[in-house]
Amino acid sequence: MSAVLVGISALLSCSAIATPLSEYYAEYQVSRKGEVHGEATRQLSKVAENTYTVRYKSDIEWMIFSDVRTEESLFEVHNDQVQPLHYSMKREGTGPDRDYRVKFNREDKTIHSNQQKYPLDVKWLAQQQDHLSYQVQLRHDLMAGKRKFSYPIIDKKGNQRSYDFAVVGEEMITLPFGNINTIKVKRLYDDSDRQAIAWFAPEYNHMLVKMFKGKDGMEQFQIELKHYQPDSKTTAK
């Protein structure tokens, strides 16, 4: 179940993104097999010119299992490209607690993790993303009309991976507050037994409104938007 929750974790310079990122605060319910087992929040805030943070927090209880985690990414935006500066993840609950941090040093083109003494042994890529910043970039690329997406990611073990996605259609879905038209995006896995699908709502500024993750034909979890506020005046819990 802990591995499942890792997947839950559902985008200062001379040139900024064509349309500045809009601040928001969103609340989700997390369910499994039709039963709600927790909640999650996501908040994007502007902290300086062309500099933002996106914060995700989830609180899950399932049988004797509990998991509370907070992820946060600090990033800048240059020429329509999200550029992460710092990522952190803290997790508490059943099993071992975790505290993971990674810093992107754009001056000397190195990536440092608090899990290792020396810089990570990975190739520096201009489009490098962390576990949250790629979601901001995907949302922006979707708004720009792109249909396929590929992002180099530094995972929590310090490895460099590629996350690939494709738009597979449009769909009206039912959320806790009613029906909404969405764009359906599927993650492309090498392993055909794994499945991850995300739904984004154009009328909600292309917000992530639903996500489903499964394996071997079985649902692992699902998140659904239940409240959206198009600014960040509300502080995430």
CSV table of C-alpha atoms in Angstrom, one decimal:
chain,number,residue,atom,x,y,z
A,1,MET,CA,0.0,0.0,0.0
A,2,SER,CA,2.9,2.3,0.7
A,3,ALA,CA,4.1,1.9,-2.9
A,4,VAL,CA,0.6,2.8,-4.1
A,5,LEU,CA,0.6,6.0,-2.1
A,6,VAL,CA,3.9,7.1,-3.6
A,7,GLY,CA,2.1,7.2,-6.9
A,8,ILE,CA,-0.6,9.6,-5.5
A,9,SER,CA,1.6,12.0,-5.1
A,10,ALA,CA,-0.7,13.5,-8.7
A,11,LEU,CA,3.5,22.6,-12.7
A,12,LEU,CA,13.5,34.5,-11.5
A,13,SER,CA,14.5,35.3,-14.7
A,14,CYS,CA,14.2,37.7,-17.8
A,15,SER,CA,11.6,35.6,-19.5
A,16,ALA,CA,8.5,34.1,-17.9
A,17,ILE,CA,5.9,31.6,-19.0
A,18,ALA,CA,3.7,33.0,-21.8
A,19,THR,CA,0.7,33.2,-19.3
A,20,PRO,CA,1.9,33.5,-15.7
A,21,LEU,CA,0.9,30.5,-13.6
A,22,SER,CA,-2.4,31.0,-11.6
A,23,GLU,CA,-2.4,30.3,-7.9
A,24,TYR,CA,-4.9,27.8,-6.6
A,25,TYR,CA,-5.9,25.5,-3.7
A,26,ALA,CA,-7.6,22.2,-4.3
A,27,GLU,CA,-9.0,19.4,-2.1
A,28,TYR,CA,-9.4,15.7,-3.2
A,29,GLN,CA,-10.8,12.6,-1.8
A,30,VAL,CA,-8.7,9.4,-2.0
A,31,SER,CA,-10.6,6.1,-2.5
A,32,ARG,CA,-10.0,2.5,-3.1
A,33,LYS,CA,-12.6,0.1,-4.5
A,34,GLY,CA,-15.3,2.7,-4.1
A,35,GLU,CA,-14.6,3.5,-0.4
A,36,VAL,CA,-13.0,6.8,0.7
A,37,HIS,CA,-9.9,6.2,2.8
A,38,GLY,CA,-8.5,9.7,3.1
A,39,GLU,CA,-8.0,13.2,1.6
A,40,ALA,CA,-5.4,15.2,-0.2
A,41,THR,CA,-4.7,18.8,-0.9
A,42,ARG,CA,-2.7,20.6,-3.6
A,43,GLN,CA,-1.7,24.2,-3.6
A,44,LEU,CA,0.3,26.4,-6.0
A,45,SER,CA,1.6,29.7,-4.7
A,46,LYS,CA,3.7,32.5,-6.2
A,47,VAL,CA,6.6,33.4,-3.9
A,48,ALA,CA,8.6,35.8,-6.1
A,49,GLU,CA,8.8,37.0,-9.7
A,50,ASN,CA,8.6,33.8,-11.9
A,51,THR,CA,9.2,31.7,-8.8
A,52,TYR,CA,6.5,29.3,-7.3
A,53,THR,CA,5.9,26.5,-5.0
A,54,VAL,CA,3.5,23.6,-5.4
A,55,ARG,CA,2.6,21.6,-2.3
A,56,TYR,CA,0.9,18.3,-2.0
A,57,LYS,CA,-0.3,16.7,1.2
A,58,SER,CA,-2.2,13.4,1.7
A,59,ASP,CA,-3.6,11.7,4.9
A,60,ILE,CA,-4.7,8.1,4.3
A,61,GLU,CA,-6.0,5.4,6.6
A,62,TRP,CA,-6.8,1.9,5.3
A,63,MET,CA,-7.4,-1.0,7.8
A,64,ILE,CA,-4.4,-0.9,10.1
A,65,PHE,CA,-2.3,1.1,7.6
A,66,SER,CA,-1.8,4.9,7.9
A,67,ASP,CA,0.2,7.2,5.7
A,68,VAL,CA,0.7,11.0,6.1
A,69,ARG,CA,3.0,12.6,3.6
A,70,THR,CA,3.9,16.1,2.4
A,71,GLU,CA,5.7,16.9,-0.9
A,72,GLU,CA,6.8,20.4,-2.0
A,73,SER,CA,8.6,21.7,-5.0
A,74,LEU,CA,10.2,25.2,-5.4
A,75,PHE,CA,10.7,26.1,-9.0
A,76,GLU,CA,11.2,28.9,-11.5
A,77,VAL,CA,9.7,29.3,-15.0
A,78,HIS,CA,11.8,30.4,-18.0
A,79,ASN,CA,10.7,30.4,-21.6
A,80,ASP,CA,7.7,28.1,-21.0
A,81,GLN,CA,9.9,25.7,-19.1
A,82,VAL,CA,9.5,24.7,-15.4
A,83,GLN,CA,12.9,24.5,-13.7
A,84,PRO,CA,12.9,22.9,-10.3
A,85,LEU,CA,15.2,24.3,-7.6
A,86,HIS,CA,14.4,22.2,-4.5
A,87,TYR,CA,12.1,19.2,-3.8
A,88,SER,CA,11.2,17.6,-0.5
A,89,MET,CA,9.1,14.7,0.7
A,90,LYS,CA,8.3,13.8,4.3
A,91,ARG,CA,6.3,10.7,5.2
A,92,GLU,CA,5.0,9.4,8.5
A,93,GLY,CA,2.8,6.4,9.4
A,94,THR,CA,2.8,2.6,9.3
A,95,GLY,CA,6.3,1.4,8.6
A,96,PRO,CA,9.5,3.5,8.4
A,97,ASP,CA,9.3,7.3,8.2
A,98,ARG,CA,11.0,9.1,5.3
A,99,ASP,CA,12.6,12.5,4.8
A,100,TYR,CA,13.9,13.0,1.3
A,101,ARG,CA,15.3,16.2,-0.2
A,102,VAL,CA,16.9,17.0,-3.5
A,103,LYS,CA,18.5,20.3,-4.7
A,104,PHE,CA,19.0,21.3,-8.3
A,105,ASN,CA,22.1,23.5,-8.7
A,106,ARG,CA,21.7,25.1,-12.1
A,107,GLU,CA,25.0,27.0,-11.9
A,108,ASP,CA,27.3,24.0,-11.8
A,109,LYS,CA,24.7,21.6,-13.3
A,110,THR,CA,24.6,19.2,-10.4
A,111,ILE,CA,21.8,17.5,-8.4
A,112,HIS,CA,22.3,16.9,-4.7
A,113,SER,CA,20.3,14.5,-2.5
A,114,ASN,CA,20.3,14.4,1.3
A,115,GLN,CA,20.5,10.6,0.9
A,116,GLN,CA,24.0,10.8,-0.6
A,117,LYS,CA,27.2,12.6,0.3
A,118,TYR,CA,28.2,13.6,-3.2
A,119,PRO,CA,26.2,14.9,-6.2
A,120,LEU,CA,24.0,12.3,-7.9
A,121,ASP,CA,25.8,10.4,-10.7
A,122,VAL,CA,23.3,11.5,-13.4
A,123,LYS,CA,23.5,13.5,-16.6
A,124,TRP,CA,22.4,17.1,-16.3
A,125,LEU,CA,19.4,17.7,-18.6
A,126,ALA,CA,17.9,21.2,-19.2
A,127,GLN,CA,14.4,19.8,-18.9
A,128,GLN,CA,15.1,17.8,-15.7
A,129,GLN,CA,12.1,17.7,-13.3
A,130,ASP,CA,11.2,16.4,-9.9
A,131,HIS,CA,8.2,14.4,-8.7
A,132,LEU,CA,6.0,17.5,-8.5
A,133,SER,CA,7.4,20.0,-11.0
A,134,TYR,CA,6.8,17.7,-14.0
A,135,GLN,CA,3.0,17.8,-13.1
A,136,VAL,CA,3.1,21.6,-13.4
A,137,GLN,CA,4.9,21.3,-16.8
A,138,LEU,CA,2.5,18.7,-18.1
A,139,ARG,CA,-0.5,20.9,-17.2
A,140,HIS,CA,1.1,23.9,-19.0
A,141,ASP,CA,1.9,21.7,-22.1
A,142,LEU,CA,-1.6,20.5,-22.1
A,143,MET,CA,-3.0,24.0,-22.1
A,144,ALA,CA,-0.6,24.7,-25.0
A,145,GLY,CA,-2.3,22.0,-27.1
A,146,LYS,CA,0.3,19.3,-26.9
A,147,ARG,CA,-0.8,15.7,-27.2
A,148,LYS,CA,2.3,13.8,-26.2
A,149,PHE,CA,4.7,14.5,-23.3
A,150,SER,CA,8.0,13.2,-22.0
A,151,TYR,CA,9.8,14.4,-18.9
A,152,PRO,CA,13.1,13.3,-17.3
A,153,ILE,CA,12.6,12.7,-13.6
A,154,ILE,CA,14.9,12.3,-10.6
A,155,ASP,CA,13.2,9.7,-8.5
A,156,LYS,CA,13.4,9.2,-4.7
A,157,LYS,CA,16.3,6.8,-5.1
A,158,GLY,CA,18.3,9.4,-7.0
A,159,ASN,CA,17.8,7.6,-10.4
A,160,GLN,CA,17.1,9.4,-13.6
A,161,ARG,CA,13.9,8.1,-15.3
A,162,SER,CA,11.5,9.2,-18.1
A,163,TYR,CA,7.8,9.8,-17.5
A,164,ASP,CA,5.9,9.6,-20.8
A,165,PHE,CA,2.2,10.5,-21.4
A,166,ALA,CA,-0.3,10.8,-24.2
A,167,VAL,CA,-3.7,12.4,-24.6
A,168,VAL,CA,-6.2,9.5,-25.3
A,169,GLY,CA,-9.4,11.5,-25.7
A,170,GLU,CA,-12.0,13.7,-24.1
A,171,GLU,CA,-14.5,12.4,-21.5
A,172,MET,CA,-17.3,13.7,-19.3
A,173,ILE,CA,-16.9,12.3,-15.8
A,174,THR,CA,-18.8,12.5,-12.5
A,175,LEU,CA,-17.1,14.1,-9.5
A,176,PRO,CA,-18.4,14.6,-5.9
A,177,PHE,CA,-19.8,18.0,-7.0
A,178,GLY,CA,-21.2,17.0,-10.4
A,179,ASN,CA,-20.4,16.3,-14.1
A,180,ILE,CA,-17.5,17.9,-15.8
A,181,ASN,CA,-15.8,17.7,-19.3
A,182,THR,CA,-12.2,16.6,-19.2
A,183,ILE,CA,-9.2,15.7,-21.2
A,184,LYS,CA,-8.0,12.2,-20.6
A,185,VAL,CA,-4.2,11.6,-20.3
A,186,LYS,CA,-2.6,8.2,-20.0
A,187,ARG,CA,0.9,7.4,-18.7
A,188,LEU,CA,2.8,5.2,-21.1
A,189,TYR,CA,4.5,2.3,-19.3
A,190,ASP,CA,7.0,-0.3,-20.6
A,191,ASP,CA,5.1,-2.7,-18.3
A,192,SER,CA,1.7,-3.3,-19.8
A,193,ASP,CA,0.3,-4.6,-16.4
A,194,ARG,CA,0.6,-1.1,-14.9
A,195,GLN,CA,-2.0,1.7,-15.6
A,196,ALA,CA,-2.2,5.4,-14.6
A,197,ILE,CA,-4.8,7.7,-16.1
A,198,ALA,CA,-5.4,11.4,-15.3
A,199,TRP,CA,-8.3,13.7,-16.1
A,200,PHE,CA,-7.8,17.5,-16.6
A,201,ALA,CA,-10.7,20.0,-16.7
A,202,PRO,CA,-10.3,22.9,-19.2
A,203,GLU,CA,-13.1,24.9,-17.5
A,204,TYR,CA,-11.1,24.6,-14.2
A,205,ASN,CA,-8.0,26.1,-15.9
A,206,HIS,CA,-6.9,22.5,-16.8
A,207,MET,CA,-6.7,21.4,-13.2
A,208,LEU,CA,-6.1,17.7,-12.4
A,209,VAL,CA,-9.6,16.6,-11.3
A,210,LYS,CA,-9.2,12.9,-11.2
A,211,MET,CA,-6.5,10.2,-11.2
A,212,PHE,CA,-6.7,6.4,-11.3
A,213,LYS,CA,-3.8,4.0,-10.8
A,214,GLY,CA,-4.0,0.2,-11.2
A,215,LYS,CA,-1.9,-2.9,-11.7
A,216,ASP,CA,-2.7,-6.3,-13.1
A,217,GLY,CA,-6.3,-5.2,-13.8
A,218,MET,CA,-6.9,-4.2,-10.2
A,219,GLU,CA,-7.6,-0.7,-8.9
A,220,GLN,CA,-4.9,0.5,-6.5
A,221,PHE,CA,-6.3,3.9,-5.8
A,222,GLN,CA,-8.3,6.8,-7.2
A,223,ILE,CA,-8.4,10.5,-6.3
A,224,GLU,CA,-11.2,12.9,-7.2
A,225,LEU,CA,-11.5,16.7,-6.8
A,226,LYS,CA,-14.1,17.9,-4.3
A,227,HIS,CA,-13.2,21.5,-3.9
A,228,TYR,CA,-11.3,24.1,-6.0
A,229,GLN,CA,-10.4,27.6,-5.2
A,230,PRO,CA,-8.6,29.6,-8.0
A,231,ASP,CA,-6.2,31.4,-5.7
A,232,SER,CA,-4.0,30.4,-2.7
A,233,LYS,CA,-5.5,32.5,0.0
A,234,THR,CA,-6.7,29.3,1.7
A,235,THR,CA,-3.8,27.6,3.4
A,236,ALA,CA,-3.4,23.9,2.9
A,237,LYS,CA,-3.8,21.9,6.1
